[in-house]
Amino acid sequence: MDRKITINDVAEKAGVSRQTISRVLNNKGDVNETTRKRVLRIIEELDFQPSMQARSMVTRKTNTIALLIPDITNPFFSEIVRGIDRTVRATNINVLLFSTDEEVSREVSCIQLAQNYNVDGIILCSPRLDEINLRKLISSKLPVVLLNREIAEMNKVYSIIVDAQTGGYTAAKYLLDLGHRSIGILVGPAYADSSVKRLIGYKKALSDYAVPLDESLILHIDHQHDKIHENTQLLVKRNATAILAYNDMTAAKIIQSCTEMGLEVPKDISVIGFDGIPISRLVNPRLTTMDLPLYEMGEMIANTLMKMINGEETHTKLTVVLPLLKVGQSTRAIT
Amino acid sequence: MDRKITINDVAEKAGVSRQTISRVLNNKGDVNETTRKRVLRIIEELDFQPSMQARSMVTRKTNTIALLIPDITNPFFSEIVRGIDRTVRATNINVLLFSTDEEVSREVSCIQLAQNYNVDGIILCSPRLDEINLRKLISSKLPVVLLNREIAEMNKVYSIIVDAQTGGYTAAKYLLDLGHRSIGILVGPAYADSSVKRLIGYKKALSDYAVPLDESLILHIDHQHDKIHENTQLLVKRNATAILAYNDMTAAKIIQSCTEMGLEVPKDISVIGFDGIPISRLVNPRLTTMDLPLYEMGEMIANTLMKMINGEETHTKLTVVLPLLKVGQSTRAIT
DNA sequence: TTGTAAGCGTTATCAA
DNA sequence: TTGATAACGCTTACAA
C-alpha cells in the first residue's frame, strides 16, 4: 500500500531537513544552488505533490474561490464563468463550482460549504437569497462579489449589475420607433429584481410614446416550467405585433412557436432578445437583442474579487452594465 | 481582529473537550443527549464552520472531485457537467472545475493541481493529452473516469465514449437513403479520435452504397478558428448537396452561411448536426442531428466515479454511447 | 545556508 | 460517556 509522498520523504531522500524542501518549493530564503538542484531532481523523481490542505492550514490561503450560480447550462452564466475562470487562472486561483438551481435552501448550504472550504473569496449570483442570509455572509470577513444583486449600505461588497431598466426601455423604445404599438413582454419571475426593473423601463417607454399600457401583454415566466409556447400564443391572440423576450433563449423559442403557428418573424411579428449570447447570432432570423459583454463581465468580477482578496482598496463598489441594442433580423418596422 | 472560530472555541464555551464536539459534529460515538443539545446550540451561536482542510488532513477524504473539460461554454460539456453536478451533490461531494481550452500544457498542470488538492477522484475529458501523462495519472491511486478517451490494458480506469463511427455511419447512411450522393463532411481536428472514427463511419456508408469517395468533400476544422463560413463555401462550390457537421453549433453556423449564400436549407442543401444539444431544437430549421443523452452521460460518469471512490468494484470498464438519429427539418430527400 | 520546534484545526486511538 | 494525546503535512519563526 503506497502512501502519498510527503515533504518528509523528499527530505529524507535528499538528506536535508524538510524545511529546506519547503524553501525550494516556495523559492523563499536562501538555498545552496547544488542542494536546490538535487532537491528539485528528487521531487521530480518521487513525483512529490505538496498537499494544499496542509499548506492552507498554515498559510490561511486556499487559492480557491467559490462560484455560486443557478445553472451552468445557461449560456448567460457559462460565458461569465469562462471570463472568471480565464482571469483567475492567471493568478493560480481555482474555482469551486456550486450550481444552485436557484433553490434558496441549496444556496444557503452552498455558502456554508464554501466557508467550510475556507475559500479566499466568493462570487454569488442568487436573485432569491433572503437578505438576512446575504447580510450574514457579507458581514463575515470573506470577500464577496455579487452578480445582479444590489444591497444597500454595505460597503464591504462589490456588485456588478445589468441595467435592466434601461435595457427594457431601449428595447421597447426601439420597437416603438419601428411603429409597434402593441408590444408584448415576457419577463422572468416577479421576485427577481431584473424583472421588475425591466418592466419599469418598458412602461416608461410606452408612456413616453403615449401608448396606453395593456397589462394583459405582460407575462411572467418561471425558471423551471417556462411555457413559452402557451405564452406566445396568448400574446399573439392579444394582437401583439412585437415581443420583448426574457432572454435570447426565450426569444429563440418564441420564434419557433410563431413559426409553428404559421407566423413569420419578422414579417408578421417582431421579436427581440436579451443578453446577446453566441446563439443569438445563430438562430434564424438572427436575433435583435440587448447585448451584454458577458465574458468581460466575468473578467471584471474576477479582477475585483482578486483585489479584495489581496486586501487592496477598491474604489468601485458597483458596476452597472448597460445592455446595448444590437439590431438583427428578428425585428422590422410596422407598415 | 476576529480569528475564525475553531472547534476549541466551541469546546471551551461548552465546557467539554474538543473530542466531544467532534463526536457531535460527526454523529460518532455516544454523547450525552443534554451535552449534545448544548453543543449544537453553541455551534449555532458561534456560527462555527468546521475546517475541511483540517478534517481532510486526518480523514484523507476531501469530498471533492476534479472536473477537467476543454470549455464550459460548449453546451456539449455544460449539459454533461450539469448531470455530474446534480448527481454528486446528493453525496455531499463538490466539484472543482478546471477549464483547459484543450491546451495540453494546461491539462498537465491541472491534473497536478487536482492532485495537490487531494481530490477524491477526477473526471477527465482531454482528447489531446499524451499517453505518457495519461498513464501516469491512471497509475496513481486516484480514481479516474475518462470522457471520450479510451486507453488500452488499463483496468483501473473507466471510460465513457461516444460511438463516433456508428454515428458517422448512421448520419451518412440517412443522407444516402435520402438520395444524396455528394455529401460533405466537416469533422474536428485530425488528432481527435472522434474525428477519425467519424470519418471511418462516413466512408463505410459511402462504400456500402457504392458511392466513390471524394476526398475534397472532407474538411477538418480547428477548435479555435473554425472558419465554418469558408469551409461551407468550399463544400458548396464542390457541389455537396448535404453536409455532415462536426456538431450542432457548427451545423447552425453552416445553415447560416448557406443562407448568406442564398441557399435554402433543406431545399437546396441538407445539413445534419451532432450531439443533440438543446439549441438543435431552437434553430430554424430545426436540426436533424445525432442525438446523445448528455445529461444521463453525466449521471453515469458521476455514479461510476463515486463507486470507484467508495472502493466498490465496478464491472463496467467502458460505456459506449450510441448516437441516435433524430430527424428534424434541416434535411430532405433529393429529387 | 541549514536545522529545530511549534503550530494550523481536525479526527483516531486509547485510556479513564 | 468523556478526555488526553498523537497524528495528518506543511510553513513560520527562530536558532545555529
Tab-separated table of C-alpha atoms in Angstrom, chain A residues 82-302:
chain	number	residue	atom	x	y	z
A	82	ARG	CA	-15.464	31.455	-18.709
A	83	GLY	CA	-14.421	35.049	-18.206
A	84	ILE	CA	-13.947	34.467	-14.499
A	85	ASP	CA	-12.071	31.236	-14.937
A	86	ARG	CA	-9.665	32.589	-17.526
A	87	THR	CA	-8.923	35.575	-15.359
A	88	VAL	CA	-8.322	33.910	-12.023
A	89	ARG	CA	-6.329	31.182	-13.677
A	90	ALA	CA	-3.529	33.631	-14.312
A	91	THR	CA	-3.163	34.087	-10.564
A	92	ASN	CA	-3.132	30.389	-9.752
A	93	ILE	CA	-6.553	30.541	-8.247
A	94	ASN	CA	-9.017	27.758	-8.830
A	95	VAL	CA	-12.751	27.602	-8.965
A	96	LEU	CA	-15.068	25.549	-6.835
A	97	LEU	CA	-18.343	25.436	-8.685
A	98	PHE	CA	-21.716	25.299	-6.991
A	99	SER	CA	-24.865	25.018	-9.070
A	100	THR	CA	-27.816	26.078	-7.021
A	101	ASP	CA	-30.804	25.737	-9.358
A	102	GLU	CA	-31.994	28.921	-7.671
A	103	GLU	CA	-33.167	26.959	-4.662
A	104	VAL	CA	-32.693	29.130	-1.636
A	105	SER	CA	-32.045	26.238	0.718
A	106	ARG	CA	-29.335	24.956	-1.550
A	107	GLU	CA	-27.829	28.396	-1.834
A	108	VAL	CA	-27.608	28.679	1.912
A	109	SER	CA	-25.919	25.326	2.252
A	110	CYS	CA	-23.530	26.073	-0.585
A	111	ILE	CA	-22.467	29.272	1.105
A	112	GLN	CA	-21.787	27.283	4.263
A	113	LEU	CA	-19.849	24.733	2.284
A	114	ALA	CA	-17.772	27.429	0.681
A	115	GLN	CA	-16.906	28.684	4.123
A	116	ASN	CA	-16.027	25.185	5.270
A	117	TYR	CA	-13.610	25.057	2.391
A	118	ASN	CA	-12.105	28.306	3.645
A	119	VAL	CA	-12.213	29.712	0.149
A	120	ASP	CA	-10.450	33.017	-0.325
A	121	GLY	CA	-13.487	34.660	-1.859
A	122	ILE	CA	-16.932	34.008	-3.199
A	123	ILE	CA	-18.885	35.075	-6.251
A	124	LEU	CA	-22.583	34.930	-5.733
A	125	CYS	CA	-25.397	35.060	-8.211
A	126	SER	CA	-28.568	34.425	-6.378
A	127	PRO	CA	-31.592	36.589	-7.009
A	128	ARG	CA	-33.692	34.874	-4.383
A	129	LEU	CA	-31.487	34.512	-1.329
A	130	ASP	CA	-33.034	36.375	1.573
A	131	GLU	CA	-31.370	39.492	2.893
A	132	ILE	CA	-30.684	38.033	6.297
A	133	ASN	CA	-28.512	35.254	4.950
A	134	LEU	CA	-26.942	37.583	2.431
A	135	ARG	CA	-26.018	40.134	5.076
A	136	LYS	CA	-24.697	37.418	7.313
A	137	LEU	CA	-22.371	36.283	4.560
A	138	ILE	CA	-21.198	39.766	3.769
A	139	SER	CA	-20.566	40.546	7.402
A	140	SER	CA	-18.101	37.670	7.599
A	141	LYS	CA	-14.541	38.528	6.644
A	142	LEU	CA	-14.894	36.680	3.353
A	143	PRO	CA	-14.556	38.849	0.219
A	144	VAL	CA	-17.815	38.733	-1.708
A	145	VAL	CA	-18.831	39.815	-5.180
A	146	LEU	CA	-22.473	39.897	-6.151
A	147	LEU	CA	-23.778	39.386	-9.648
A	148	ASN	CA	-27.072	41.058	-10.461
A	149	ARG	CA	-27.846	41.785	-6.891
A	150	GLU	CA	-27.524	45.034	-5.039
A	151	ILE	CA	-27.539	45.505	-1.336
A	152	ALA	CA	-27.837	48.775	0.477
A	153	GLU	CA	-25.348	50.324	2.893
A	154	MET	CA	-22.860	47.543	2.557
A	155	ASN	CA	-19.546	48.933	1.544
A	156	LYS	CA	-17.757	45.653	2.061
A	157	VAL	CA	-19.255	44.150	-1.025
A	158	TYR	CA	-18.888	44.705	-4.735
A	159	SER	CA	-21.827	44.332	-7.078
A	160	ILE	CA	-21.992	44.094	-10.809
A	161	ILE	CA	-25.441	44.529	-12.186
A	162	VAL	CA	-27.107	44.812	-15.538
A	163	ASP	CA	-29.109	47.954	-16.049
A	164	ALA	CA	-32.305	46.083	-16.716
A	165	GLN	CA	-34.437	49.190	-16.645
A	166	THR	CA	-32.530	50.955	-19.394
A	167	GLY	CA	-32.394	47.647	-21.225
A	168	GLY	CA	-36.166	47.320	-21.094
A	169	TYR	CA	-36.578	50.949	-22.032
A	170	THR	CA	-34.223	50.825	-25.004
A	171	ALA	CA	-35.719	47.649	-26.373
A	172	ALA	CA	-39.261	48.946	-26.067
A	173	LYS	CA	-38.300	52.322	-27.497
A	174	TYR	CA	-36.714	50.638	-30.492
A	175	LEU	CA	-39.916	48.762	-31.230
A	176	LEU	CA	-41.988	51.882	-30.717
A	177	ASP	CA	-39.762	53.737	-33.152
A	178	LEU	CA	-40.420	50.961	-35.614
A	179	GLY	CA	-44.094	51.766	-35.303
A	180	HIS	CA	-45.184	48.971	-32.988
A	181	ARG	CA	-47.921	49.907	-30.569
A	182	SER	CA	-48.959	46.531	-29.231
A	183	ILE	CA	-45.824	45.148	-27.632
A	184	GLY	CA	-45.907	42.009	-25.534
A	185	ILE	CA	-43.283	41.357	-22.907
A	186	LEU	CA	-42.172	38.105	-21.340
A	187	VAL	CA	-40.227	38.774	-18.172
A	188	GLY	CA	-38.822	36.474	-15.550
A	189	PRO	CA	-40.350	35.680	-12.183
A	190	ALA	CA	-41.819	38.628	-10.319
A	191	TYR	CA	-39.489	38.190	-7.330
A	192	ALA	CA	-36.457	38.905	-9.495
A	193	ASP	CA	-35.261	42.438	-9.368
A	194	SER	CA	-34.309	42.318	-13.025
A	195	SER	CA	-37.893	41.548	-13.996
A	196	VAL	CA	-39.219	44.464	-12.027
A	197	LYS	CA	-36.660	46.851	-13.475
A	198	ARG	CA	-37.171	45.596	-16.981
A	199	LEU	CA	-40.882	46.259	-16.659
A	200	ILE	CA	-40.332	49.759	-15.340
A	201	GLY	CA	-38.240	50.570	-18.391
A	202	TYR	CA	-40.816	49.029	-20.685
A	203	LYS	CA	-43.641	51.000	-19.109
A	204	LYS	CA	-41.662	54.223	-19.209
A	205	ALA	CA	-41.051	53.823	-22.927
A	206	LEU	CA	-44.737	53.242	-23.552
A	207	SER	CA	-45.680	56.279	-21.569
A	208	ASP	CA	-43.062	58.396	-23.329
A	209	TYR	CA	-44.799	57.475	-26.556
A	210	ALA	CA	-48.223	57.975	-25.048
A	211	VAL	CA	-49.119	54.368	-25.683
A	212	PRO	CA	-51.674	53.138	-23.157
A	213	LEU	CA	-50.485	50.242	-21.044
A	214	ASP	CA	-52.158	46.911	-21.692
A	215	GLU	CA	-51.466	44.739	-18.641
A	216	SER	CA	-52.573	41.630	-20.497
A	217	LEU	CA	-49.491	41.929	-22.672
A	218	ILE	CA	-47.218	41.495	-19.657
A	219	LEU	CA	-46.457	37.872	-18.868
A	220	HIS	CA	-44.145	36.284	-16.326
A	221	ILE	CA	-42.313	33.054	-16.877
A	222	ASP	CA	-40.971	30.668	-14.337
A	223	HIS	CA	-37.431	29.389	-14.494
A	224	GLN	CA	-38.482	25.748	-14.273
A	225	HIS	CA	-41.534	25.268	-16.479
A	226	ASP	CA	-41.299	28.058	-18.909
A	227	LYS	CA	-44.438	27.569	-21.026
A	228	ILE	CA	-43.047	29.774	-23.751
A	229	HIS	CA	-45.329	28.291	-26.325
A	230	GLU	CA	-48.521	28.956	-24.368
A	231	ASN	CA	-47.413	32.466	-23.552
A	232	THR	CA	-46.545	33.224	-27.136
A	233	GLN	CA	-49.969	32.006	-28.227
A	234	LEU	CA	-51.556	34.276	-25.650
A	235	LEU	CA	-49.643	37.315	-26.834
A	236	VAL	CA	-50.459	36.595	-30.467
A	237	LYS	CA	-54.088	36.155	-29.592
A	238	ARG	CA	-53.960	39.535	-27.899
A	239	ASN	CA	-52.681	41.078	-31.120
A	240	ALA	CA	-49.099	41.804	-30.107
A	241	THR	CA	-47.087	42.842	-33.150
A	242	ALA	CA	-43.832	42.563	-31.251
A	243	ILE	CA	-42.496	40.662	-28.259
A	244	LEU	CA	-39.749	41.541	-25.807
A	245	ALA	CA	-38.278	38.241	-24.682
A	246	TYR	CA	-36.857	37.392	-21.280
A	247	ASN	CA	-33.567	36.406	-22.893
A	248	ASP	CA	-32.152	35.108	-26.157
A	249	MET	CA	-33.017	31.503	-25.436
A	250	THR	CA	-36.587	32.534	-24.823
A	251	ALA	CA	-36.556	34.651	-27.966
A	252	ALA	CA	-35.497	31.627	-29.994
A	253	LYS	CA	-38.333	29.603	-28.503
A	254	ILE	CA	-40.813	32.375	-29.200
A	255	ILE	CA	-39.739	32.491	-32.824
A	256	GLN	CA	-40.169	28.770	-33.021
A	257	SER	CA	-43.650	28.990	-31.547
A	258	CYS	CA	-44.535	31.679	-34.033
A	259	THR	CA	-43.332	29.544	-36.897
A	260	GLU	CA	-45.439	26.660	-35.641
A	261	MET	CA	-48.424	28.990	-35.548
A	262	GLY	CA	-47.807	29.921	-39.147
A	263	LEU	CA	-46.426	33.358	-38.364
A	264	GLU	CA	-43.257	34.607	-39.952
A	265	VAL	CA	-40.646	36.551	-37.975
A	266	PRO	CA	-40.157	39.457	-38.530
A	267	LYS	CA	-42.761	39.813	-41.285
A	268	ASP	CA	-45.763	39.060	-39.094
A	269	ILE	CA	-44.302	39.693	-35.703
A	270	SER	CA	-41.074	41.139	-34.311
A	271	VAL	CA	-39.103	39.503	-31.526
A	272	ILE	CA	-36.281	40.989	-29.516
A	273	GLY	CA	-33.955	39.069	-27.207
A	274	PHE	CA	-31.744	39.941	-24.264
A	275	ASP	CA	-28.126	39.115	-23.320
A	276	GLY	CA	-26.508	38.674	-26.704
A	277	ILE	CA	-25.291	35.124	-26.138
A	278	PRO	CA	-23.467	33.459	-29.044
A	279	ILE	CA	-26.614	31.630	-30.052
A	280	SER	CA	-28.363	34.897	-30.820
A	281	ARG	CA	-26.244	35.060	-33.943
A	282	LEU	CA	-27.050	31.533	-34.983
A	283	VAL	CA	-30.789	31.379	-34.867
A	284	ASN	CA	-32.702	32.176	-37.977
A	285	PRO	CA	-33.579	35.030	-38.306
A	286	ARG	CA	-30.603	36.431	-36.465
A	287	LEU	CA	-31.822	37.986	-33.243
A	288	THR	CA	-32.181	41.611	-32.496
A	289	THR	CA	-31.069	41.657	-28.901
A	290	MET	CA	-29.895	43.756	-25.981
A	291	ASP	CA	-26.247	42.826	-25.987
A	292	LEU	CA	-24.150	42.338	-22.854
A	293	PRO	CA	-20.368	41.922	-22.600
A	294	LEU	CA	-20.672	38.649	-20.701
A	295	TYR	CA	-17.089	37.482	-20.949
A	296	GLU	CA	-15.826	40.912	-19.924
A	297	MET	CA	-18.234	40.958	-17.021
A	298	GLY	CA	-16.610	37.745	-15.860
A	299	GLU	CA	-13.228	39.411	-16.108
A	300	MET	CA	-14.359	42.400	-14.079
A	301	ILE	CA	-15.882	40.198	-11.432
A	302	ALA	CA	-12.730	38.148	-11.135
